[in-house]
Amino acid sequence: MKPTSIKDIAHMASVSITTVSFIVNGKAEQMRISKKVIERVQAIIDECDFVPNQVARSLRTGNTKTIGLIVEDISNPFFGSIARKIEDKAYKKGYKISYSSTENDPVKAKELIEMFKSRQVDAYIIAPVPGIESDIKQLLAEKIPVVIFDRNLADLEVNFVVVDNFNGTYMATKHLIDKGKKNIAFVTVDVHVDQMNNRFYGYEKALEDHRIPYNERIYSEISFDSNDDNTNAQLMLLFKKNPEIDAVLFSTNYLAIKGLGVLKQINKPINDDFTIVSYDDHDVFRLHTPPISVVDQPIEEIAERIIDIVLHELMSGSKSSAKHEISKITLQPHFIER
Amino acid sequence: MKPTSIKDIAHMASVSITTVSFIVNGKAEQMRISKKVIERVQAIIDECDFVPNQVARSLRTGNTKTIGLIVEDISNPFFGSIARKIEDKAYKKGYKISYSSTENDPVKAKELIEMFKSRQVDAYIIAPVPGIESDIKQLLAEKIPVVIFDRNLADLEVNFVVVDNFNGTYMATKHLIDKGKKNIAFVTVDVHVDQMNNRFYGYEKALEDHRIPYNERIYSEISFDSNDDNTNAQLMLLFKKNPEIDAVLFSTNYLAIKGLGVLKQINKPINDDFTIVSYDDHDVFRLHTPPISVVDQPIEEIAERIIDIVLHELMSGSKSSAKHEISKITLQPHFIER
DNA sequence: CTGAAAGCGCTAACAG
DNA sequence: CTGTTAGCGCTTTCAG
C-alpha cells in the first residue's frame, strides 16, 4: 500500500499538483486560490491522512528541518538533559533532532559529521572532541550553522556556549581551603579538552592564591577508556598511599560517583575531616549521607542558549549572508554548598 | 560553495554518471567496470571528499537508513542508556537514530509518528503511551518494522521486548515480607500503562499469597505531570498520616529518588525498621547510606534484543513478504538485595 | 486563479 | 564495459 502522494490528491480533487502544493504549504491565500477549491482539496487531504513526503521536499528545497546533535554520550544525564531541552524547543519550530555519541573518539566524530552531512542536516550542535577543528571549520566554510558547547575550541570562529570551568573549580577549591583543608586531591580524566584543562587551572590557581603548594602526588588522572575495575583500583591507590588527603575535588560527576563507591568499599567515612566535592550535580550527591557539595552547571540555560542560537541562525542567517555575528557565551557555574 | 555531486565527479573523470554511481555503491566489480576507471574515479572522489547526497538517494530508493526512536524522556537514564546501546549497534550497520520524547502525551506521540512517517524512517522503536495503538496498527499495516518496549500493548500483534514487571514487584514485595514487614506502602505513578499495572499486581499478589491484607491507605499514586512541590507534599502526607508504614516499594526510580529526598527532609531514617525498595536501579541507591535494594531491569539486554529485532526485520523482513514472525520477548528482572 | 513543466541528486533498467 | 534515460515526490517559475 503506497502512501498517497500529492499527485494522488491532485487527481482525486481534479486540480493540478501545483494547486495542492500551494494549499499544503499554506500559500493558497497568497496565490489567491478560490476558497471553494481550498476547502475541497483540504477535505480530501484530511480524508486520506496525506502527509507530504519530507524527503522529496528536502531534496527540492535543500533543507531537511533536522538538526544534528553530536555529544560524548547521550546516556550521561548532563548530555541527556540538554538533549531533551533542545529537542523540546526545536520540535516547536518544526525541527527534529538526530543524535550521535562520539565516545570522545575523534575518528568516530569525523564519521558522524560526514554522515550528518550526507543527510543534509540543517545545523549542528556539537560537544567537540579534540581533533575535529578542521571538520568544523569546513562546516563553517559551507555556511552551515554550528554551535559548540561544553568545550570550547580555542582558535575557531564559531558560536559556543560554555561554562566558566576555571571559576567553577576555583570556587570549589577556595571553599575547601576556607574550611581549613590543606591536602586537596584532584581527580580528573585524561581527556585534555579545553574545559578539563580549565578545571585544573582553577584548582591550581586557588591553591596558589592561598599559598598552598600544588602536590603532584595527590593529582590523579583516570583514563577515559578505563574500565570500572581499573578506575577503582587507581582511586583506591590514591587514597591508600596518601592518607594525608583531607579533601577531594572530582572534575566530573561520574568520577565522583566512582569515587564514592570506592570510599564506601574501603570504609572511609566522609565527614568534616574528609570532604569531597564534585563538578556537575547529580541526585547521588544531594541524597548522599552526608550530602556532597557540588559545582553546578546551569543545564537549562546552556540548552536554551544553544537552541536559541541555532534557531536564530536557521531563520535569519542563511538567507541574508549578512554580517555573521558570532555568539560567544560563557555562563557561570554555581557552587552549591551542602 | 555547492557540495560536489555525482554529476561533477562524472564530468571531472570524463565518465558517465552511472559509472560513478556504481563505483560509489561498490557495484563496480559486479558491473565489470575496468580497474583503471575505478581507480581513477575513486581518486577523484577522494580528492573532492565527495559524499553522496543521502536525501536524493532516499528519495530514489525509498529507504532513509534512519530509525525513529520514541521514548518517554531521553534524559531519564533508563531510556538514555537504551538509546545509547541502540545507537551503537545501529551505527555499525549504517543506520542513524532520530529520537523524540513523548512526555507520556498521546497527542505528541501521534504527532511524532506522523513526523517520522513524513521523514520516511525505515523502522520504529517505541516505548508506547496509551492511545497510540491505532497509529502503531497503521504502521504495521504498511509493513514498516516496529518494536515496542518497556510497555506492552495487549491487543497488538507487534514485536515487543518487555520485562516481567509482575515478577519484579512480586520478588521485591516477598523480600520485604520475608524481612517481617507488615505495612508495605506502594508508591506509583498515575500512568496506567500495562507495565505499571503489572507492577501493582505483583505487589498485590505477593501480599495476598502471604495473607497480608491490601491497605488502600498506604497506596499512593503520584500524577505524572505533578511538579516537585506537589509530589513532595503528597509523599510527605503519606508518611505522616501512616506512621505504621514499615516499608515502601516505589514503582519507578525517579519516584524513589523523590521519596528519599522527602525522607531526608523529614528526618525519617532508613533502617531495619523502615526499608525502601525501588523499581529500576540507579547510582543513588547503590551509594546511599544505607544502600537501597532494587529491582533491576537488564538494560543492556533490552537494548540488544530491540535492535536485533529491528535490524533483522530491516534486512530480511521487507524484501521477502514471507511469514511475518513476531518476536515477543519477556526478560526477567533481578532483585538486588543491598 | 490555475496548470505545465523543469529540475533537486541519485539509482537502475535498458541500450548499446 | 559504459552511457542514456526515466523517474522518486515535491516546489516554484512562468504562462496562461
Coordinates of N, CA and C (backbone and C1' of nucleotides) in Angstrom, one line a residue, chain A residues 6 21 27 53 57 60, chain D residues 8-13:
Chain A
I6 N 1.1 13.7 -3.4 CA 0.5 14.9 -3.8 C -0.2 14.8 -5.2
S21 N -0.1 21.7 -3.9 CA 1.1 22.1 -3.2 C 1.0 23.4 -2.5
K27 N 0.1 28.4 1.2 CA 0.3 29.6 0.3 C -0.9 29.8 -0.6
N53 N 5.7 14.1 1.7 CA 7.0 13.3 1.8 C 8.1 14.3 2.1
R57 N 10.6 16.7 -0.4 CA 10.6 18.2 -0.1 C 12.1 18.7 0.2
R60 N 14.2 18.9 -2.8 CA 13.9 20.1 -3.6 C 14.3 21.4 -3.0
Chain D
dC8 P 7.7 8.1 -10.5 O5' 8.4 8.1 -9.1 C5' 9.0 7.0 -8.5 C4' 9.7 7.5 -7.2 C3' 9.0 8.6 -6.5 O3' 8.3 8.1 -5.4 C1' 11.4 9.1 -6.8
dG9 P 6.7 8.3 -5.3 O5' 6.7 9.8 -4.7 C5' 7.2 10.1 -3.5 C4' 7.3 11.6 -3.3 C3' 6.0 12.3 -3.5 O3' 5.7 13.1 -2.4 C1' 7.7 13.3 -4.8
dC10 P 4.6 14.2 -2.3 O5' 5.4 15.5 -2.6 C5' 6.5 15.9 -1.7 C4' 7.3 17.0 -2.3 C3' 6.5 18.3 -2.4 O3' 6.9 19.2 -1.4 C1' 7.8 17.8 -4.3
dT11 P 6.2 20.7 -1.3 O5' 7.1 21.6 -2.3 C5' 8.4 21.9 -1.9 C4' 9.0 22.8 -2.9 C3' 8.4 24.2 -3.0 O3' 9.5 25.1 -3.2 C1' 8.4 23.2 -5.1
dT12 P 9.4 26.6 -2.9 O5' 9.4 27.3 -4.4 C5' 10.4 26.8 -5.2 C4' 10.1 27.3 -6.6 C3' 9.3 28.6 -6.7 O3' 9.8 29.4 -7.7 C1' 8.2 27.0 -7.9
dT13 P 9.8 31.0 -7.5 O5' 10.1 31.4 -9.0 C5' 11.2 30.8 -9.7 C4' 10.8 30.5 -11.2 C3' 10.2 31.7 -11.9 O3' 10.8 31.8 -13.1 C1' 8.7 29.8 -12.1

